[in-house]
Coordinates of C-alpha atoms in Angstrom, one line a residue:
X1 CA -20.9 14.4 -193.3
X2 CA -23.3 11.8 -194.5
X3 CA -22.5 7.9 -194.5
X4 CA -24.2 6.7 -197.1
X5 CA -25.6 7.6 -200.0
X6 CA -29.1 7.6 -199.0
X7 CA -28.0 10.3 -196.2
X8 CA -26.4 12.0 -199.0
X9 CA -29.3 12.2 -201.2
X10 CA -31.7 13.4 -198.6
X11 CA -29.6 16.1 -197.6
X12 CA -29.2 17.7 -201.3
X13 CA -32.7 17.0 -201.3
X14 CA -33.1 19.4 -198.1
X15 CA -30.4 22.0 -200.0
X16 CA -32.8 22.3 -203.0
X17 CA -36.1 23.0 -200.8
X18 CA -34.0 25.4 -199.2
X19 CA -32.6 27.0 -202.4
X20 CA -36.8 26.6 -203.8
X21 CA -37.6 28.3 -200.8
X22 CA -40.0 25.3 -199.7
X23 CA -41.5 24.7 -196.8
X24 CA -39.3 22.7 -194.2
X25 CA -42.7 21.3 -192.9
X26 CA -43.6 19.8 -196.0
X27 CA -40.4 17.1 -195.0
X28 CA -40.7 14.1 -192.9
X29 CA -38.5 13.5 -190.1
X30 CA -36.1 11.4 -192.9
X31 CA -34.7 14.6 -194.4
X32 CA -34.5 16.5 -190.7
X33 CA -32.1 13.4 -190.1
X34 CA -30.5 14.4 -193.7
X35 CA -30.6 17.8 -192.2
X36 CA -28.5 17.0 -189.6
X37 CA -26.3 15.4 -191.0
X38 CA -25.6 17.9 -194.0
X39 CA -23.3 19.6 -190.7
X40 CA -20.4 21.1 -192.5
X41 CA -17.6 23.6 -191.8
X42 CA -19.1 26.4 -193.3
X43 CA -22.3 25.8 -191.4
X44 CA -20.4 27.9 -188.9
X45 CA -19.8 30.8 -190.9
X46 CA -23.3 30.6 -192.7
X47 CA -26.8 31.9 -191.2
X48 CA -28.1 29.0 -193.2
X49 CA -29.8 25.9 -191.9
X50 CA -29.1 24.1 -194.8
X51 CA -25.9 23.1 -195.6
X52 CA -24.3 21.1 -198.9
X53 CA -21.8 18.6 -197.2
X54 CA -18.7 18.2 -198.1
X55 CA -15.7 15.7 -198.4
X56 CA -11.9 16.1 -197.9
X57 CA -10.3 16.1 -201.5
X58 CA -6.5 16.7 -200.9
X59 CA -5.5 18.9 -198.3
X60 CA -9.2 20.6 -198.3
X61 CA -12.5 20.2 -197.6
X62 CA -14.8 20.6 -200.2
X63 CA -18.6 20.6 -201.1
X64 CA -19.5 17.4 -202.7
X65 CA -22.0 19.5 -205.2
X66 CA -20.2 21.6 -207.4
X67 CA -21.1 24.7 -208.6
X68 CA -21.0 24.6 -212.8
X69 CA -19.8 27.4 -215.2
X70 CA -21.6 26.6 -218.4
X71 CA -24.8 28.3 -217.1
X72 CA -23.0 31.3 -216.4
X73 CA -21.5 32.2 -219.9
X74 CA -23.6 31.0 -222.2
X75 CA -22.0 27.3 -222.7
X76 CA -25.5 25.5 -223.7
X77 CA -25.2 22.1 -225.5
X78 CA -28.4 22.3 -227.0
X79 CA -28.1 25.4 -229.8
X80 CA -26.4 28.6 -229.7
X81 CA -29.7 30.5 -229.4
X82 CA -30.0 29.0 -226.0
X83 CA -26.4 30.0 -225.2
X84 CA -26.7 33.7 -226.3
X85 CA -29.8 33.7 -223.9
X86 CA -28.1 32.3 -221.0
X87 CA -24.8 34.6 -221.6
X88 CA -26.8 37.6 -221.5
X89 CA -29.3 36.4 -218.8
X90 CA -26.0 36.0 -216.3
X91 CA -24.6 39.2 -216.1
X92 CA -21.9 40.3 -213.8
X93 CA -24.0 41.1 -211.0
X94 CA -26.3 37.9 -211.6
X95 CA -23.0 35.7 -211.3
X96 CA -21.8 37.2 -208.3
X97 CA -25.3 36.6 -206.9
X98 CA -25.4 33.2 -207.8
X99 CA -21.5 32.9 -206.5
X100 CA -22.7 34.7 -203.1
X101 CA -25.7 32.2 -202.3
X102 CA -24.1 28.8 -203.3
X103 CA -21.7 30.2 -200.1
X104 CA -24.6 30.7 -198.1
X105 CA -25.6 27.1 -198.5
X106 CA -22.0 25.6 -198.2
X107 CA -21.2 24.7 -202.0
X108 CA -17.4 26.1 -201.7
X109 CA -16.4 24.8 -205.5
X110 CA -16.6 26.4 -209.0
X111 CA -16.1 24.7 -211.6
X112 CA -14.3 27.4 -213.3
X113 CA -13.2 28.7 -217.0
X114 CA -10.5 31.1 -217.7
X115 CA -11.9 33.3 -220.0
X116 CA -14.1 36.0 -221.9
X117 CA -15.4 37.8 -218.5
X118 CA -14.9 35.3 -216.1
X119 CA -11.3 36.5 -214.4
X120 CA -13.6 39.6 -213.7
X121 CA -16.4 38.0 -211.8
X122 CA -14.4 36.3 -210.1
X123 CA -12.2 39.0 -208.9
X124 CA -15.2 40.7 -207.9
X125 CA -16.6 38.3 -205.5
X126 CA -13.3 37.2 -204.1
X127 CA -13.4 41.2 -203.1
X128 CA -16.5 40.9 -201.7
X129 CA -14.9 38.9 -198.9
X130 CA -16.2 35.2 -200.5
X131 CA -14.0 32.4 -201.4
X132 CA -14.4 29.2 -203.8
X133 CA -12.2 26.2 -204.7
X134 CA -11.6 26.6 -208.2
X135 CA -11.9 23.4 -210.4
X136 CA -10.2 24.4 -213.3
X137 CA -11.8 23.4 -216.8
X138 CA -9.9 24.0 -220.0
X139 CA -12.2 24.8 -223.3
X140 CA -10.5 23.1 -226.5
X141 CA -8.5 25.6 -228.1
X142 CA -6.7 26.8 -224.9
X143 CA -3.3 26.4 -223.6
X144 CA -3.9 25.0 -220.2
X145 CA -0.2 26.6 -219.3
X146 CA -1.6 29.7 -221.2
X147 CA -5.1 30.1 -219.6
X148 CA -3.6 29.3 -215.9
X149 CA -0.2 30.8 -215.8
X150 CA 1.0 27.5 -215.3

């Protein structure tokens, strides 16, 4: 787990050339140090060199980035043509995909909203043998107790 924030920085910077598909070459030895350090727990249970780190929140280890949900379902702040385009874009198969290689690179949190299709997706991937800390995110006009089954 990185030190300092500098460590931290370079290693998310090594996570996106992975996720780009970039080069490794095209680094200097400064990120393969970031690299190194970006060592996690699921580096062990991942074929991927490149690893998000993660910090111990409660009683869990966690990635420090955090997978978002407003891409997913259409939850753009700029116009609702925007957001139609990204809720149809994501389908279920392109969320579970999405879901599926965060994994791969050791992001192991979702910020996640109960509702329209979401429960679904989430089933799915949870029964394709993945797992994600859920950060639970209440849109206004839902009961919290309601949405959660709290």
């Amino acid at each position: 787990m990185p030190n300092s924030r500098r460590e931290f920085l370079q290693s998310t910077a090594v996570m996106a050339a992975g996720l780009l598909g970039a080069n490794p070459q095209l680094f200097a030895a400064e990120t393969s140090a970031a690299a190194s350090a970006a060592t996690t727990a699921a580096q062990a249970t991942s074929d991927s060199p490149v690893q998000i780190p993660t910090m111990k929140f409660g009683g869990v280890e966690i990635s420090r980035l955090v997978l978002g949900v407003n891409p997913l379902y259409g939850f753009a702040h700029y116009n609702n043509n925007y957001s139609k385009v990204m809720a149809d874009w994501y389908t279920p198969d392109r969320v579970c995909e999405v879901l599926h290689r965060a994994n791969h690179y050791g992001i192991n949190a979702f910020n996640y909203v109960n509702f329209g299709r979401a429960p679904q997706d989430l089933a799915r991937f949870q029964a394709e043998g993945c797992k994600m800390h859920l950060i639970a995110q209440v849109a206004a006009g839902h009961d919290a107790a309601h949405s959660y089954g709290i």
